[in-house]
Amino acid sequence: MNFLAHPLLPGNMLKSMLPGTPDQSAALPGGEALASVLDPFGFGRAAVSYWRDSVERSVLYLDVMRERGNQYLEHMEQTKPNVLGFDTEVLVDGRTLPHPTNYELLRVLPPSHIEIDPDKRPFVVVDPRAGHGPGIGGFKPDSELGVALRAGHPCYFIGFLPFPEPGQTVEDVVEAEIAFLRHVIALHPKTAEKPMVVGNCQAGWQIMMAAALEPDVFGPILIAGAPLSYWAGEHGKAPMRYTGGMTGGSWITALTSDIGNGLFDGAWLVQNFERLNPANTYWKKQYHLYDNIDTESERYLEFERWWGGHVVLGGNEIQYIVDNLFVGNRLSTAQLVTRDGRRIDLRNVRSPVVVFCSRGDDITPPPQALGWIRDLYEGEEDIIANEQTIVYCQHDTTGHLGIFVSGSVSRKEHTEFTANMDYIDVMPPGLYETTVSHASERDDAELLERDYLLEFTARNFEELDRDVMHKPEDDRRFATVARISEINLGFYRLYVQPWIQATMTPEAARWIRRMHPIRLGYKLLSDRNPLTVPLPVMADMVRRHRQEVGQDNMFKAIETMRSDQIVASLNALRDLRDSTTERMFMDIYGQPLLQAAVGLHGDAHVHRRRPGAEPEHRRFIENRQNELRNKIAQGGSHEAVMRSVIYVLGGATATDERNFKRLRASRSELEPTSTLSEFKRLVRDQFFILKLDRDRALSCLPELLKGQSDQEIDGHIEHLEHVLAASGELSEHVAERFAQIKALFDQARPPKAAQPAESTPVTASSAEAAASNVASKPKSRTASRRKPPRKR
């Protein structure tokens, strides 16, 4: 980098080069003319301008590094460091729970210009504890918390302290999060809906574990960039999944914890993340600051306050995580059992789950974020049988941190998720993919209430497999890694661990943490280094006399090209390293002899066998089906209308939030005293009834409407038209279904007083035939935009 080529210059010499100093050549008579004669093409003047600018940028860059070091030391000396951009108050300290943890529940205090509705659904953000400190979920005004606050939701944050409690385990943390959610529910007794919970990265699988153990305390769950299926991945991408195999398993984790005297330094995890993209770590990020030193310093320091806020994990915590999740992949196959004998089965989660991932994420790529669905369920019918609603959304380009840090992502995806959580909460069971489109991209922009629209499309496992890219032969390789990891860990604990634990002291462990290369990088460029004493004085002088060189300077252009070449070279080395690592992994762990040595060769399912269904769960499904069969002919107009909406929209390729908003408005009109949970139960019951026996469910519609007057039936049809028109003009298939429904509603009309003969009853099949005739007639575009239903 250019600043390395320039030594620190004395103040008087630096001052003489600053643009504020009079230019002697320009002051002399004819100086400019003489300069033109001596330097006709301007190369010399461009070189001097560039040299001066590069020296100034070097001084300012080093001063920002000094401020970064001071900021790091100040941050690490705090008792409860975090980078939240909002004021908070502690509600529950995890250290006071029966099983103490270093987690705590915070209430987020809204800014003065934002008004909160305490009766709205509470919003809880859980931050990842993967080497960095807490606060990334509320880092900026345009963040997950910022979006929820602007929507009027009461917001809470689950963070953590830098050091774990003695003996703290992953199960203790999960139980603490459950206790925090119970406390949030108790704070909002008038709110019928359970809290919406957002789990970022590592916190995502923690939240899913908690929801599997205590599903009743969770509302909709959003897991952003959370890896739940660690063996999944696409060849040529996701190099982190090979790390366990290339180190021989989790014994290296135990060694690192023993060197820390039972504590695992999170800086090692941060170092793993940084090695994924050496071009960005060692050059691009730093050069971007150097190149834009006049505008980027504040943003850079703000991010570094979080990135450099390293925390410590308990040795038994990280060992549990690596053995059971990263190497063993036991969470997504329901193989984890708590200390009190409860099996952690993600199929027990009753809340809708929204999976947000990105194709540009090299830490949690889509296969690792979505593979757990394929690990647990046989197909989309299995998801429906478990009454589960799973929605996934894939961003095209953003990186891992951008999923929960980027302001553009928060303003788009997170805003739509927050605004439509009630809709997601009542969606029928199944697998859906959601997309967010901008109003400018749509022909029906006049029908949209906001700048973006959230659309949902039902998916099957064949479509899901295009993103998961499951390969059984890779499963056998990773299962081999898991077996070898157990063997190596056993040898380490038998022969090496006793010696290290006997010689390591708390003082030595603290010294090793302080000497970590990443930590030293912050400390060496701080005010504690006497060599940095001149920097603030020189930087202040530069700022007072600063003159930037233009982009048209040929030497600045050469610098930019050279930077691009360095980035390309580092990326090429990274790609070579990753491809070599992948090839070595595949070759070593794909050997039949090695697989046979650990007892896996020839096993068709190896370690990834689906958990299967328990007998009591099968009996529950059978009893539930019998219960629904008895409900097919029970109910009234509410059940008939909801059954009709679900049937008609079931013929659409996609649905969106507008239909739900019309339904929600009509719910308050038809059933003013009903709650969202009751509405959700109505939707799900009618969905399952249609799924169980569609023909009988439709033929019973006239029976459900029995006793209704012509005016009431007309009102129901107008209501259906109003709901369906929310998404614009009906497709041909949807129009046919709607015509079938209207024919069935007409059958329920009371007989005319002067009717000469008894009319022929309309069955579901005859209604479908009539619907075909109706649908074959030309449709009017205005027919889908009728006025709202009358107040009844």
Tab-separated table of C-alpha atoms in Angstrom, residues 132-480:
chain	number	residue	atom	x	y	z
A	132	HIS	CA	-18.202	-11.164	18.044
A	133	GLY	CA	-20.080	-9.195	20.663
A	134	PRO	CA	-23.836	-8.460	20.622
A	135	GLY	CA	-25.730	-5.714	18.858
A	136	ILE	CA	-25.502	-6.435	15.148
A	137	GLY	CA	-29.309	-6.912	14.902
A	138	GLY	CA	-29.812	-3.295	15.996
A	139	PHE	CA	-26.598	-1.860	14.629
A	140	LYS	CA	-28.203	0.850	12.472
A	141	PRO	CA	-31.520	2.716	12.272
A	142	ASP	CA	-32.233	0.611	9.159
A	143	SER	CA	-31.876	-2.715	10.971
A	144	GLU	CA	-34.123	-5.552	12.110
A	145	LEU	CA	-34.939	-3.699	15.329
A	146	GLY	CA	-35.277	-0.363	13.539
A	147	VAL	CA	-37.796	-1.806	11.084
A	148	ALA	CA	-39.902	-3.335	13.873
A	149	LEU	CA	-39.821	-0.144	15.963
A	150	ARG	CA	-41.033	1.955	13.034
A	151	ALA	CA	-43.888	-0.531	12.581
A	152	GLY	CA	-44.945	0.134	16.196
A	153	HIS	CA	-43.969	-3.232	17.705
A	154	PRO	CA	-42.650	-3.535	21.268
A	155	CYS	CA	-39.070	-4.708	20.737
A	156	TYR	CA	-36.740	-6.812	22.865
A	157	PHE	CA	-33.164	-7.916	22.412
A	158	ILE	CA	-31.387	-11.011	23.733
A	159	GLY	CA	-27.677	-10.307	24.104
A	160	PHE	CA	-24.762	-11.674	26.103
A	161	LEU	CA	-21.735	-10.704	28.172
A	162	PRO	CA	-18.103	-11.221	27.076
A	163	PHE	CA	-17.391	-14.194	29.356
A	164	PRO	CA	-19.547	-17.284	30.039
A	165	GLU	CA	-20.691	-18.376	33.465
A	166	PRO	CA	-18.765	-21.295	35.018
A	167	GLY	CA	-20.159	-24.603	33.747
A	168	GLN	CA	-22.499	-22.923	31.245
A	169	THR	CA	-23.786	-25.240	28.497
A	170	VAL	CA	-25.658	-24.822	25.219
A	171	GLU	CA	-28.740	-26.346	26.832
A	172	ASP	CA	-28.559	-23.712	29.588
A	173	VAL	CA	-28.542	-20.978	26.936
A	174	VAL	CA	-31.550	-22.528	25.171
A	175	GLU	CA	-33.479	-22.751	28.455
A	176	ALA	CA	-32.556	-19.129	29.222
A	177	GLU	CA	-33.978	-17.981	25.890
A	178	ILE	CA	-37.206	-19.856	26.618
A	179	ALA	CA	-37.407	-18.126	30.022
A	180	PHE	CA	-36.850	-14.741	28.362
A	181	LEU	CA	-39.702	-15.342	25.910
A	182	ARG	CA	-42.047	-16.352	28.728
A	183	HIS	CA	-41.182	-13.063	30.420
A	184	VAL	CA	-41.959	-11.127	27.230
A	185	ILE	CA	-45.325	-12.878	26.936
A	186	ALA	CA	-46.122	-11.991	30.548
A	187	LEU	CA	-45.394	-8.316	29.817
A	188	HIS	CA	-48.127	-8.249	27.139
A	189	PRO	CA	-51.155	-10.047	28.623
A	190	LYS	CA	-53.573	-8.316	26.215
A	191	THR	CA	-51.674	-9.527	23.150
A	192	ALA	CA	-53.035	-12.865	21.974
A	193	GLU	CA	-50.225	-13.431	19.466
A	194	LYS	CA	-46.938	-14.952	20.594
A	195	PRO	CA	-43.709	-13.000	19.999
A	196	MET	CA	-42.070	-12.975	16.616
A	197	VAL	CA	-38.476	-14.140	17.089
A	198	VAL	CA	-35.524	-13.350	14.809
A	199	GLY	CA	-32.389	-15.501	15.116
A	200	ASN	CA	-29.317	-14.275	13.265
A	201	CYS	CA	-26.638	-16.734	12.142
A	202	GLN	CA	-25.626	-18.950	15.082
A	203	ALA	CA	-28.622	-17.721	17.095
A	204	GLY	CA	-30.887	-19.213	14.427
A	205	TRP	CA	-30.188	-22.822	15.332
A	206	GLN	CA	-30.392	-21.967	19.040
A	207	ILE	CA	-33.865	-20.517	18.513
A	208	MET	CA	-34.937	-23.572	16.524
A	209	MET	CA	-33.744	-25.848	19.331
A	210	ALA	CA	-35.730	-23.795	21.838
A	211	ALA	CA	-38.843	-23.830	19.628
A	212	ALA	CA	-38.591	-27.623	19.270
A	213	LEU	CA	-38.517	-28.008	23.065
A	214	GLU	CA	-41.169	-25.386	23.928
A	215	PRO	CA	-43.207	-24.612	20.784
A	216	ASP	CA	-45.984	-22.840	22.686
A	217	VAL	CA	-43.929	-19.728	23.514
A	218	PHE	CA	-43.009	-18.888	19.918
A	219	GLY	CA	-44.815	-16.927	17.258
A	220	PRO	CA	-43.410	-16.768	13.719
A	221	ILE	CA	-39.671	-17.458	13.548
A	222	LEU	CA	-37.263	-15.744	11.152
A	223	ILE	CA	-33.814	-17.342	10.892
A	224	ALA	CA	-31.407	-15.185	8.886
A	225	GLY	CA	-28.188	-16.709	7.569
A	226	ALA	CA	-28.487	-19.607	10.019
A	227	PRO	CA	-26.736	-22.911	9.182
A	228	LEU	CA	-28.852	-25.894	10.226
A	229	SER	CA	-27.610	-28.544	7.791
A	230	TYR	CA	-23.816	-28.518	7.942
A	231	TRP	CA	-23.057	-31.295	5.469
A	232	ALA	CA	-25.017	-29.660	2.652
A	233	GLY	CA	-23.315	-27.565	0.018
A	234	GLU	CA	-22.481	-27.122	-3.633
A	235	HIS	CA	-19.202	-28.382	-5.050
A	236	GLY	CA	-16.873	-25.477	-5.684
A	237	LYS	CA	-18.484	-23.376	-2.959
A	238	ALA	CA	-18.891	-23.338	0.835
A	239	PRO	CA	-15.278	-24.273	1.697
A	240	MET	CA	-15.907	-23.980	5.445
A	241	ARG	CA	-17.744	-27.300	5.505
A	242	TYR	CA	-14.463	-29.092	4.766
A	243	THR	CA	-12.619	-27.575	7.749
A	244	GLY	CA	-13.536	-30.321	10.197
A	245	GLY	CA	-12.292	-33.042	7.890
A	246	MET	CA	-9.018	-31.314	7.032
A	247	THR	CA	-8.123	-30.845	10.714
A	248	GLY	CA	-8.961	-34.407	11.652
A	249	GLY	CA	-12.131	-33.551	13.546
A	250	SER	CA	-12.971	-31.673	16.708
A	251	TRP	CA	-9.840	-32.524	18.720
A	252	ILE	CA	-8.380	-29.170	17.628
A	253	THR	CA	-11.338	-27.443	19.310
A	254	ALA	CA	-10.620	-29.268	22.560
A	255	LEU	CA	-6.939	-28.317	22.316
A	256	THR	CA	-7.787	-24.624	21.810
A	257	SER	CA	-10.126	-24.679	24.821
A	258	ASP	CA	-7.505	-26.385	26.991
A	259	ILE	CA	-4.920	-23.757	26.014
A	260	GLY	CA	-7.469	-21.175	27.164
A	261	ASN	CA	-7.811	-22.946	30.533
A	262	GLY	CA	-11.351	-24.093	29.697
A	263	LEU	CA	-12.291	-20.992	27.657
A	264	PHE	CA	-12.412	-20.713	23.872
A	265	ASP	CA	-11.294	-17.386	22.415
A	266	GLY	CA	-13.825	-16.108	19.866
A	267	ALA	CA	-10.984	-14.456	17.952
A	268	TRP	CA	-10.200	-17.895	16.477
A	269	LEU	CA	-13.701	-18.017	14.973
A	270	VAL	CA	-13.310	-14.508	13.583
A	271	GLN	CA	-9.988	-15.534	12.053
A	272	ASN	CA	-11.728	-18.441	10.284
A	273	PHE	CA	-14.239	-16.012	8.789
A	274	GLU	CA	-11.484	-13.669	7.638
A	275	ARG	CA	-9.550	-16.466	5.929
A	276	LEU	CA	-12.534	-17.198	3.708
A	277	ASN	CA	-11.933	-13.988	1.754
A	278	PRO	CA	-8.271	-12.985	2.041
A	279	ALA	CA	-8.599	-10.334	-0.674
A	280	ASN	CA	-11.146	-8.453	1.398
A	281	THR	CA	-9.414	-9.093	4.730
A	282	TYR	CA	-5.846	-8.232	3.797
A	283	TRP	CA	-6.343	-5.643	1.073
A	284	LYS	CA	-9.745	-4.625	-0.258
A	285	LYS	CA	-11.338	-3.475	3.005
A	286	GLN	CA	-8.226	-1.579	4.055
A	287	TYR	CA	-7.565	-0.096	0.635
A	288	HIS	CA	-11.178	1.082	0.367
A	289	LEU	CA	-10.622	3.054	3.559
A	290	TYR	CA	-7.269	4.405	2.330
A	291	ASP	CA	-8.728	5.354	-1.059
A	292	ASN	CA	-11.746	7.119	0.507
A	293	ILE	CA	-10.145	8.266	3.730
A	294	ASP	CA	-12.011	11.598	3.739
A	295	THR	CA	-15.479	9.992	3.754
A	296	GLU	CA	-15.176	6.387	4.968
A	297	SER	CA	-13.504	6.698	8.364
A	298	GLU	CA	-16.717	7.008	10.413
A	299	ARG	CA	-18.408	4.036	8.721
A	300	TYR	CA	-15.236	1.958	9.010
A	301	LEU	CA	-14.817	2.668	12.734
A	302	GLU	CA	-18.486	1.973	13.390
A	303	PHE	CA	-18.255	-1.479	11.824
A	304	GLU	CA	-14.878	-2.275	13.427
A	305	ARG	CA	-16.369	-1.599	16.845
A	306	TRP	CA	-18.472	-4.736	16.344
A	307	TRP	CA	-16.027	-6.769	14.261
A	308	GLY	CA	-13.260	-6.317	16.832
A	309	GLY	CA	-15.443	-6.894	19.884
A	310	HIS	CA	-14.276	-10.478	20.474
A	311	VAL	CA	-16.010	-12.546	23.153
A	312	VAL	CA	-15.143	-15.817	24.875
A	313	LEU	CA	-17.106	-19.093	24.828
A	314	GLY	CA	-17.014	-21.917	27.324
A	315	GLY	CA	-14.934	-24.902	26.263
A	316	ASN	CA	-17.836	-27.320	26.727
A	317	GLU	CA	-20.135	-25.000	24.734
A	318	ILE	CA	-17.958	-24.855	21.638
A	319	GLN	CA	-17.189	-28.578	21.888
A	320	TYR	CA	-20.924	-29.359	21.942
A	321	ILE	CA	-21.454	-27.114	18.919
A	322	VAL	CA	-18.617	-28.589	16.855
A	323	ASP	CA	-19.293	-32.236	17.751
A	324	ASN	CA	-23.071	-32.198	17.390
A	325	LEU	CA	-23.632	-29.554	14.741
A	326	PHE	CA	-20.618	-28.713	12.578
A	327	VAL	CA	-19.166	-32.235	12.392
A	328	GLY	CA	-21.994	-34.488	13.545
A	329	ASN	CA	-24.934	-32.737	11.816
A	330	ARG	CA	-27.234	-34.140	14.501
A	331	LEU	CA	-29.652	-31.227	14.815
A	332	SER	CA	-31.293	-31.593	11.408
A	333	THR	CA	-31.736	-35.340	11.862
A	334	ALA	CA	-33.312	-35.190	15.356
A	335	GLN	CA	-30.442	-37.033	17.059
A	336	LEU	CA	-29.877	-34.554	19.903
A	337	VAL	CA	-31.203	-35.451	23.348
A	338	THR	CA	-31.163	-33.094	26.327
A	339	ARG	CA	-29.752	-34.032	29.715
A	340	ASP	CA	-33.290	-34.686	31.001
A	341	GLY	CA	-34.079	-37.060	28.108
A	342	ARG	CA	-36.019	-34.837	25.694
A	343	ARG	CA	-35.330	-35.362	21.992
A	344	ILE	CA	-34.789	-32.152	20.007
A	345	ASP	CA	-36.899	-32.721	16.902
A	346	LEU	CA	-37.395	-29.660	14.703
A	347	ARG	CA	-40.656	-31.170	13.459
A	348	ASN	CA	-42.123	-30.237	16.841
A	349	VAL	CA	-41.921	-26.554	15.908
A	350	ARG	CA	-45.490	-25.338	15.505
A	351	SER	CA	-44.712	-21.775	14.452
A	352	PRO	CA	-44.226	-20.733	10.828
A	353	VAL	CA	-40.519	-20.634	9.984
A	354	VAL	CA	-39.098	-18.076	7.546
A	355	VAL	CA	-35.625	-18.973	6.251
A	356	PHE	CA	-33.740	-16.001	4.818
A	357	CYS	CA	-30.483	-16.791	3.023
A	358	SER	CA	-28.372	-15.497	0.145
A	359	ARG	CA	-26.588	-16.981	-2.846
A	360	GLY	CA	-23.745	-14.554	-2.158
A	361	ASP	CA	-23.165	-15.917	1.365
A	362	ASP	CA	-20.015	-18.057	1.603
A	363	ILE	CA	-20.475	-18.759	5.345
A	364	THR	CA	-24.092	-20.001	5.259
A	365	PRO	CA	-24.977	-20.712	1.611
A	366	PRO	CA	-28.563	-21.703	0.711
A	367	PRO	CA	-27.898	-25.488	0.869
A	368	GLN	CA	-26.845	-25.212	4.538
A	369	ALA	CA	-29.728	-22.871	5.355
A	370	LEU	CA	-32.363	-25.050	3.613
A	371	GLY	CA	-30.933	-28.585	3.790
A	372	TRP	CA	-32.570	-29.306	7.167
A	373	ILE	CA	-35.968	-29.343	5.441
A	374	ARG	CA	-34.868	-32.229	3.266
A	375	ASP	CA	-33.142	-33.949	6.178
A	376	LEU	CA	-36.344	-34.033	8.249
A	377	TYR	CA	-39.194	-34.441	5.790
A	378	GLU	CA	-39.911	-36.978	3.061
A	379	GLY	CA	-41.706	-34.406	0.913
A	380	GLU	CA	-44.060	-31.451	0.977
A	381	GLU	CA	-46.910	-33.796	1.981
A	382	ASP	CA	-44.886	-34.745	5.061
A	383	ILE	CA	-44.568	-31.040	5.952
A	384	ILE	CA	-48.330	-30.639	5.640
A	385	ALA	CA	-48.955	-33.758	7.735
A	386	ASN	CA	-46.849	-32.193	10.503
A	387	GLU	CA	-48.919	-28.983	10.204
A	388	GLN	CA	-45.752	-27.001	9.499
A	389	THR	CA	-45.457	-23.824	7.443
A	390	ILE	CA	-41.983	-23.181	6.005
A	391	VAL	CA	-41.229	-20.117	3.888
A	392	TYR	CA	-37.837	-19.457	2.355
A	393	CYS	CA	-36.423	-16.401	0.647
A	394	GLN	CA	-33.126	-16.214	-1.246
A	395	HIS	CA	-31.285	-12.975	-1.847
A	396	ASP	CA	-29.208	-12.918	-5.004
A	397	THR	CA	-26.016	-11.141	-4.022
A	398	THR	CA	-25.641	-9.956	-0.419
A	399	GLY	CA	-22.973	-11.512	1.756
A	400	HIS	CA	-23.366	-13.173	5.140
A	401	LEU	CA	-23.274	-9.991	7.208
A	402	GLY	CA	-25.431	-8.141	4.698
A	403	ILE	CA	-28.362	-10.430	5.563
A	404	PHE	CA	-28.792	-8.706	8.922
A	405	VAL	CA	-26.567	-5.594	8.604
A	406	SER	CA	-27.230	-4.115	5.160
A	407	GLY	CA	-29.591	-1.162	5.238
A	408	SER	CA	-30.910	-1.959	1.757
A	409	VAL	CA	-31.830	-5.498	2.855
A	410	SER	CA	-33.556	-4.188	5.996
A	411	ARG	CA	-35.537	-1.616	4.048
A	412	LYS	CA	-36.709	-4.273	1.606
A	413	GLU	CA	-36.799	-7.873	2.850
A	414	HIS	CA	-36.927	-7.323	6.620
A	415	THR	CA	-39.546	-4.587	6.268
A	416	GLU	CA	-41.748	-6.928	4.228
A	417	PHE	CA	-41.229	-9.847	6.616
A	418	THR	CA	-42.188	-7.670	9.586
A	419	ALA	CA	-45.208	-6.147	7.859
A	420	ASN	CA	-46.533	-9.560	6.796
A	421	MET	CA	-45.834	-11.748	9.823
A	422	ASP	CA	-49.559	-11.955	10.613
A	423	TYR	CA	-50.133	-13.215	7.073
A	424	ILE	CA	-47.332	-15.776	7.373
A	425	ASP	CA	-48.754	-16.822	10.745
A	426	VAL	CA	-52.086	-17.877	9.216
A	427	MET	CA	-50.798	-19.385	5.979
A	428	PRO	CA	-51.842	-22.997	5.413
A	429	PRO	CA	-49.164	-25.639	6.080
A	430	GLY	CA	-46.734	-26.344	3.291
A	431	LEU	CA	-43.491	-25.241	1.665
A	432	TYR	CA	-43.402	-21.803	0.062
A	433	GLU	CA	-40.838	-19.580	-1.595
A	434	THR	CA	-41.302	-15.853	-1.254
A	435	THR	CA	-40.010	-13.084	-3.476
A	436	VAL	CA	-39.996	-9.329	-2.970
A	437	SER	CA	-40.718	-7.204	-6.028
A	438	HIS	CA	-40.585	-3.433	-6.425
A	439	ALA	CA	-43.674	-1.520	-7.496
A	440	SER	CA	-41.844	-0.163	-10.537
A	441	GLU	CA	-41.383	-3.744	-11.787
A	442	ARG	CA	-45.113	-4.543	-11.770
A	443	ASP	CA	-48.045	-3.752	-14.041
A	444	ASP	CA	-50.446	-3.541	-11.078
A	445	ALA	CA	-48.438	-0.932	-9.157
A	446	GLU	CA	-51.604	1.078	-8.501
A	447	LEU	CA	-52.883	-1.761	-6.294
A	448	LEU	CA	-49.840	-1.723	-3.988
A	449	GLU	CA	-49.818	0.078	-0.648
A	450	ARG	CA	-46.008	0.190	-0.261
A	451	ASP	CA	-42.958	0.282	-2.492
A	452	TYR	CA	-42.543	-3.513	-2.367
A	453	LEU	CA	-44.809	-6.555	-2.565
A	454	LEU	CA	-44.257	-9.921	-0.886
A	455	GLU	CA	-45.449	-12.865	-2.997
A	456	PHE	CA	-45.670	-16.537	-2.010
A	457	THR	CA	-45.370	-19.526	-4.339
A	458	ALA	CA	-45.948	-23.121	-3.234
A	459	ARG	CA	-42.904	-25.329	-3.826
A	460	ASN	CA	-42.287	-29.073	-3.938
A	461	PHE	CA	-39.166	-31.027	-3.024
A	462	GLU	CA	-38.051	-31.307	-6.625
A	463	GLU	CA	-37.822	-27.516	-6.762
A	464	LEU	CA	-36.206	-27.373	-3.323
A	465	ASP	CA	-33.527	-29.858	-4.411
A	466	ARG	CA	-32.312	-27.394	-7.032
A	467	ASP	CA	-31.127	-25.192	-4.183
A	468	VAL	CA	-30.106	-27.886	-1.688
A	469	MET	CA	-28.248	-30.032	-4.277
A	470	HIS	CA	-28.203	-33.091	-2.024
A	471	LYS	CA	-25.573	-35.741	-2.861
A	472	PRO	CA	-25.681	-39.083	-0.963
A	473	GLU	CA	-22.007	-39.796	-1.725
A	474	ASP	CA	-21.041	-36.577	0.074
A	475	ASP	CA	-23.063	-37.680	3.093
A	476	ARG	CA	-20.905	-40.779	3.391
A	477	ARG	CA	-17.762	-38.672	3.282
A	478	PHE	CA	-18.972	-36.359	6.056
A	479	ALA	CA	-20.169	-39.328	8.100
A	480	THR	CA	-16.650	-40.717	7.796
